GROMACS .gro file of C-alpha atoms in nm:
model
  287
    1UNK     CA    1  18.841   5.398   8.042
    2UNK     CA    2  18.956   5.064   7.901
    3UNK     CA    3  19.043   4.741   8.078
    4UNK     CA    4  19.403   4.723   8.197
    5UNK     CA    5  19.452   4.344   8.227
    6UNK     CA    6  19.743   4.361   8.473
    7UNK     CA    7  19.554   4.602   8.696
    8UNK     CA    8  19.232   4.402   8.681
    9UNK     CA    9  19.404   4.072   8.763
   10UNK     CA   10  19.568   4.239   9.063
   11UNK     CA   11  19.242   4.398   9.181
   12UNK     CA   12  19.194   4.366   9.557
   13UNK     CA   13  18.842   4.293   9.675
   14UNK     CA   14  18.737   4.375  10.030
   15UNK     CA   15  18.682   4.067  10.242
   16UNK     CA   16  18.310   4.025  10.312
   17UNK     CA   17  18.194   3.891  10.647
   18UNK     CA   18  17.827   3.807  10.686
   19UNK     CA   19  17.615   3.673  10.967
   20UNK     CA   20  17.289   3.512  10.859
   21UNK     CA   21  17.006   3.353  11.052
   22UNK     CA   22  16.721   3.112  11.001
   23UNK     CA   23  16.499   3.384  10.856
   24UNK     CA   24  16.756   3.453  10.583
   25UNK     CA   25  16.766   3.085  10.492
   26UNK     CA   26  16.387   3.066  10.472
   27UNK     CA   27  16.360   3.383  10.262
   28UNK     CA   28  16.610   3.239  10.015
   29UNK     CA   29  16.417   2.910  10.000
   30UNK     CA   30  16.089   3.091   9.936
   31UNK     CA   31  16.259   3.296   9.666
   32UNK     CA   32  16.360   2.981   9.479
   33UNK     CA   33  16.024   2.807   9.494
   34UNK     CA   34  16.036   2.596   9.810
   35UNK     CA   35  15.708   2.560   9.995
   36UNK     CA   36  15.480   2.607   9.695
   37UNK     CA   37  15.332   2.272   9.789
   38UNK     CA   38  15.266   2.330  10.161
   39UNK     CA   39  15.200   1.957  10.216
   40UNK     CA   40  15.532   1.833  10.074
   41UNK     CA   41  15.732   1.740  10.381
   42UNK     CA   42  16.055   1.729  10.178
   43UNK     CA   43  16.018   2.097  10.084
   44UNK     CA   44  15.898   2.206  10.427
   45UNK     CA   45  16.237   2.119  10.581
   46UNK     CA   46  16.375   2.426  10.399
   47UNK     CA   47  16.109   2.670  10.527
   48UNK     CA   48  16.036   2.544  10.881
   49UNK     CA   49  16.272   2.689  11.143
   50UNK     CA   50  16.214   2.396  11.380
   51UNK     CA   51  16.389   2.149  11.144
   52UNK     CA   52  16.562   2.378  10.902
   53UNK     CA   53  16.804   2.278  10.629
   54UNK     CA   54  16.978   2.528  10.401
   55UNK     CA   55  16.915   2.527  10.027
   56UNK     CA   56  17.254   2.443   9.864
   57UNK     CA   57  17.241   2.723   9.606
   58UNK     CA   58  17.208   2.979   9.887
   59UNK     CA   59  17.588   2.981   9.876
   60UNK     CA   60  17.552   3.220   9.583
   61UNK     CA   61  17.414   3.500   9.801
   62UNK     CA   62  17.645   3.455  10.101
   63UNK     CA   63  17.929   3.705  10.156
   64UNK     CA   64  17.852   3.852   9.814
   65UNK     CA   65  18.082   4.144   9.712
   66UNK     CA   66  17.802   4.343   9.549
   67UNK     CA   67  17.816   4.511   9.210
   68UNK     CA   68  18.196   4.515   9.214
   69UNK     CA   69  18.224   4.593   8.840
   70UNK     CA   70  18.075   4.935   8.915
   71UNK     CA   71  18.189   4.990   9.273
   72UNK     CA   72  18.561   4.910   9.230
   73UNK     CA   73  18.817   5.065   8.995
   74UNK     CA   74  18.795   4.799   8.725
   75UNK     CA   75  18.795   4.992   8.397
   76UNK     CA   76  18.492   4.785   8.294
   77UNK     CA   77  18.201   4.955   8.117
   78UNK     CA   78  17.963   4.821   8.381
   79UNK     CA   79  17.649   4.946   8.203
   80UNK     CA   80  17.708   4.687   7.930
   81UNK     CA   81  17.787   4.381   8.141
   82UNK     CA   82  17.574   4.066   8.162
   83UNK     CA   83  17.607   3.754   8.373
   84UNK     CA   84  17.720   3.494   8.120
   85UNK     CA   85  17.800   3.174   8.310
   86UNK     CA   86  17.797   3.057   8.669
   87UNK     CA   87  17.947   2.758   8.848
   88UNK     CA   88  17.913   2.651   9.210
   89UNK     CA   89  18.081   2.371   9.403
   90UNK     CA   90  17.993   2.285   9.762
   91UNK     CA   91  18.267   2.146   9.985
   92UNK     CA   92  18.029   2.065  10.270
   93UNK     CA   93  17.657   2.123  10.336
   94UNK     CA   94  17.569   2.480  10.425
   95UNK     CA   95  17.463   2.547  10.783
   96UNK     CA   96  17.113   2.694  10.810
   97UNK     CA   97  17.258   2.986  11.007
   98UNK     CA   98  17.603   3.110  11.093
   99UNK     CA   99  17.879   3.352  11.000
  100UNK     CA  100  18.073   3.329  10.676
  101UNK     CA  101  18.361   3.505  10.505
  102UNK     CA  102  18.380   3.564  10.130
  103UNK     CA  103  18.703   3.629   9.941
  104UNK     CA  104  18.682   3.723   9.574
  105UNK     CA  105  18.951   3.754   9.307
  106UNK     CA  106  18.977   3.779   8.930
  107UNK     CA  107  19.122   3.454   8.798
  108UNK     CA  108  19.125   3.510   8.420
  109UNK     CA  109  19.042   3.747   8.134
  110UNK     CA  110  18.953   3.676   7.772
  111UNK     CA  111  18.965   3.939   7.498
  112UNK     CA  112  18.713   3.850   7.226
  113UNK     CA  113  18.833   4.142   7.014
  114UNK     CA  114  18.728   4.499   6.929
  115UNK     CA  115  18.351   4.526   6.918
  116UNK     CA  116  18.312   4.168   7.045
  117UNK     CA  117  18.353   4.219   7.416
  118UNK     CA  118  18.552   4.047   7.688
  119UNK     CA  119  18.506   3.774   7.948
  120UNK     CA  120  18.605   3.828   8.310
  121UNK     CA  121  18.618   3.526   8.543
  122UNK     CA  122  18.569   3.606   8.912
  123UNK     CA  123  18.613   3.340   9.180
  124UNK     CA  124  18.462   3.367   9.528
  125UNK     CA  125  18.547   3.128   9.810
  126UNK     CA  126  18.306   3.119  10.104
  127UNK     CA  127  18.436   2.985  10.435
  128UNK     CA  128  18.293   2.929  10.781
  129UNK     CA  129  18.408   3.225  10.991
  130UNK     CA  130  18.439   3.020  11.310
  131UNK     CA  131  18.630   2.720  11.176
  132UNK     CA  132  18.788   2.845  10.853
  133UNK     CA  133  18.642   2.544  10.671
  134UNK     CA  134  18.572   2.599  10.303
  135UNK     CA  135  18.198   2.587  10.229
  136UNK     CA  136  18.171   2.675   9.861
  137UNK     CA  137  18.366   2.789   9.557
  138UNK     CA  138  18.179   3.006   9.306
  139UNK     CA  139  18.295   3.107   8.959
  140UNK     CA  140  18.114   3.389   8.781
  141UNK     CA  141  18.176   3.465   8.414
  142UNK     CA  142  18.094   3.826   8.329
  143UNK     CA  143  18.042   3.912   7.963
  144UNK     CA  144  18.163   4.270   7.919
  145UNK     CA  145  18.003   4.373   7.591
  146UNK     CA  146  18.184   4.706   7.571
  147UNK     CA  147  18.538   4.606   7.665
  148UNK     CA  148  18.696   4.395   7.390
  149UNK     CA  149  19.022   4.491   7.221
  150UNK     CA  150  19.250   4.544   7.521
  151UNK     CA  151  19.510   4.302   7.386
  152UNK     CA  152  19.451   3.998   7.604
  153UNK     CA  153  19.434   3.631   7.517
  154UNK     CA  154  19.140   3.511   7.310
  155UNK     CA  155  19.106   3.154   7.439
  156UNK     CA  156  18.824   3.099   7.689
  157UNK     CA  157  18.899   2.948   8.029
  158UNK     CA  158  18.602   2.712   8.013
  159UNK     CA  159  18.411   2.538   7.736
  160UNK     CA  160  18.033   2.487   7.757
  161UNK     CA  161  17.919   2.145   7.872
  162UNK     CA  162  17.748   1.977   7.575
  163UNK     CA  163  17.380   1.893   7.590
  164UNK     CA  164  17.322   1.542   7.447
  165UNK     CA  165  17.157   1.519   7.106
  166UNK     CA  166  16.876   1.291   7.221
  167UNK     CA  167  16.557   1.306   7.420
  168UNK     CA  168  16.610   1.380   7.789
  169UNK     CA  169  16.597   1.096   8.039
  170UNK     CA  170  16.369   1.301   8.264
  171UNK     CA  171  16.201   1.642   8.280
  172UNK     CA  172  16.061   1.826   8.579
  173UNK     CA  173  15.835   2.133   8.573
  174UNK     CA  174  15.918   2.402   8.826
  175UNK     CA  175  15.649   2.672   8.849
  176UNK     CA  176  15.756   3.015   8.960
  177UNK     CA  177  15.511   3.251   9.127
  178UNK     CA  178  15.439   3.615   9.034
  179UNK     CA  179  15.599   3.746   9.355
  180UNK     CA  180  15.919   3.541   9.320
  181UNK     CA  181  16.149   3.826   9.214
  182UNK     CA  182  16.010   4.047   9.493
  183UNK     CA  183  16.098   3.777   9.747
  184UNK     CA  184  16.431   3.676   9.594
  185UNK     CA  185  16.557   4.037   9.600
  186UNK     CA  186  16.541   4.026   9.982
  187UNK     CA  187  16.843   3.794   9.965
  188UNK     CA  188  17.056   4.089   9.854
  189UNK     CA  189  17.012   4.173   9.484
  190UNK     CA  190  16.806   4.494   9.487
  191UNK     CA  191  16.847   4.574   9.116
  192UNK     CA  192  16.524   4.762   9.026
  193UNK     CA  193  16.507   4.572   8.697
  194UNK     CA  194  16.346   4.293   8.899
  195UNK     CA  195  16.091   4.505   9.085
  196UNK     CA  196  16.014   4.830   8.902
  197UNK     CA  197  15.802   4.802   8.585
  198UNK     CA  198  15.922   5.139   8.454
  199UNK     CA  199  16.287   5.036   8.483
  200UNK     CA  200  16.210   4.704   8.318
  201UNK     CA  201  16.044   4.881   8.025
  202UNK     CA  202  16.350   5.102   7.981
  203UNK     CA  203  16.560   4.785   7.962
  204UNK     CA  204  16.335   4.649   7.687
  205UNK     CA  205  16.105   4.423   7.890
  206UNK     CA  206  15.731   4.468   7.932
  207UNK     CA  207  15.758   4.379   8.301
  208UNK     CA  208  16.025   4.297   8.562
  209UNK     CA  209  16.226   3.982   8.501
  210UNK     CA  210  16.345   3.718   8.744
  211UNK     CA  211  16.702   3.744   8.871
  212UNK     CA  212  16.942   3.520   8.681
  213UNK     CA  213  17.062   3.360   9.003
  214UNK     CA  214  16.700   3.301   9.103
  215UNK     CA  215  16.659   3.102   8.780
  216UNK     CA  216  16.983   2.924   8.877
  217UNK     CA  217  16.834   2.849   9.219
  218UNK     CA  218  16.511   2.716   9.069
  219UNK     CA  219  16.715   2.489   8.841
  220UNK     CA  220  16.910   2.364   9.142
  221UNK     CA  221  16.583   2.309   9.327
  222UNK     CA  222  16.449   2.097   9.039
  223UNK     CA  223  16.768   1.894   9.011
  224UNK     CA  224  16.777   1.828   9.385
  225UNK     CA  225  16.414   1.715   9.367
  226UNK     CA  226  16.467   1.490   9.064
  227UNK     CA  227  16.808   1.340   9.145
  228UNK     CA  228  16.867   1.384   9.521
  229UNK     CA  229  16.521   1.329   9.672
  230UNK     CA  230  16.555   1.673   9.834
  231UNK     CA  231  16.861   1.568  10.033
  232UNK     CA  232  17.095   1.872  10.030
  233UNK     CA  233  17.390   1.663  10.148
  234UNK     CA  234  17.392   1.493   9.805
  235UNK     CA  235  17.414   1.822   9.613
  236UNK     CA  236  17.776   1.875   9.503
  237UNK     CA  237  17.809   2.111   9.205
  238UNK     CA  238  17.610   2.292   8.936
  239UNK     CA  239  17.715   2.504   8.640
  240UNK     CA  240  17.593   2.639   8.307
  241UNK     CA  241  17.526   2.953   8.106
  242UNK     CA  242  17.241   3.201   8.109
  243UNK     CA  243  17.064   3.228   7.773
  244UNK     CA  244  16.732   3.413   7.821
  245UNK     CA  245  16.533   3.584   8.098
  246UNK     CA  246  16.244   3.435   8.293
  247UNK     CA  247  15.933   3.632   8.388
  248UNK     CA  248  15.796   3.564   8.737
  249UNK     CA  249  15.494   3.337   8.711
  250UNK     CA  250  15.631   3.127   8.427
  251UNK     CA  251  15.700   2.755   8.457
  252UNK     CA  252  16.059   2.644   8.406
  253UNK     CA  253  16.106   2.294   8.268
  254UNK     CA  254  16.432   2.122   8.357
  255UNK     CA  255  16.539   1.860   8.102
  256UNK     CA  256  16.788   1.609   8.246
  257UNK     CA  257  17.028   1.366   8.078
  258UNK     CA  258  17.199   1.112   8.303
  259UNK     CA  259  17.559   1.072   8.185
  260UNK     CA  260  17.716   0.850   8.452
  261UNK     CA  261  17.654   0.780   8.821
  262UNK     CA  262  17.650   1.115   8.999
  263UNK     CA  263  17.673   1.321   8.679
  264UNK     CA  264  17.400   1.474   8.464
  265UNK     CA  265  17.364   1.731   8.187
  266UNK     CA  266  17.063   1.960   8.197
  267UNK     CA  267  16.890   2.249   8.027
  268UNK     CA  268  16.618   2.482   8.158
  269UNK     CA  269  16.348   2.621   7.932
  270UNK     CA  270  16.015   2.802   7.938
  271UNK     CA  271  15.804   2.579   7.715
  272UNK     CA  272  15.525   2.836   7.680
  273UNK     CA  273  15.763   3.070   7.495
  274UNK     CA  274  15.985   2.798   7.345
  275UNK     CA  275  16.277   2.974   7.518
  276UNK     CA  276  16.589   2.808   7.660
  277UNK     CA  277  16.674   3.016   7.968
  278UNK     CA  278  16.974   2.824   8.105
  279UNK     CA  279  17.186   2.605   7.881
  280UNK     CA  280  17.486   2.372   7.884
  281UNK     CA  281  17.411   2.272   8.240
  282UNK     CA  282  17.617   2.021   8.436
  283UNK     CA  283  17.517   1.879   8.774
  284UNK     CA  284  17.713   1.660   9.017
  285UNK     CA  285  17.554   1.476   9.304
  286UNK     CA  286  17.614   1.185   9.537
  287UNK     CA  287  17.439   0.897   9.364
   0.00000   0.00000   0.00000
């Protein structure tokens, strides 16, 4: 089955309603590295239910529509898809517990040509169920390696944010722990690639890898630490593209270039393997 662009653009996603509590917020925080220093009062606010704040990037796991490329009638060869890019914008700080509604739609398609794959852009808007206030807008770019040549436009919706050709203004090391993928999966992504060594070996890895959005969350954690002094209210937007996997237990180094007040470019890498794992990053914050 090939992609039918008109059908895919008209695809109707079920509305997702989710209630989450303080335990869910803490599990997400632990799964993105908060609390590794149990004496850091700034981090403890995200894992202590008596004074709890929500991690901004938790928006990515709220009212999530699941593996929609497989579960809905998309025409996509879902076995060959990878998460290419991800962007998140917060419209207000996330509550540490509450009820939210997620509405997803396909906003654009790019045909890279026969044998070259396709790009599918899916937007999800998360709102507060009680007030209808918009909490976050998420844009996921899915690289469909097996679906090029359906006759669509070839121009990409977004261009990668350039990383400056100079030394970074700052770098911060963010250690991950060996159990990180096992904790992060409790926030909803139960793909066995991140927990089962046999499945990981079949996928070409010698052990389970960290979820891409966990790497995204660790990057957000590092940026909030470096540029926002752990104040989630100052965290506005983050985007970039996935470029290589992370293995739980590795240290992710976030290189930061300040571009203007409230704007920074960044890149995440695992120095021990000389691997860039998240590239062309852009971060917005209240300066």
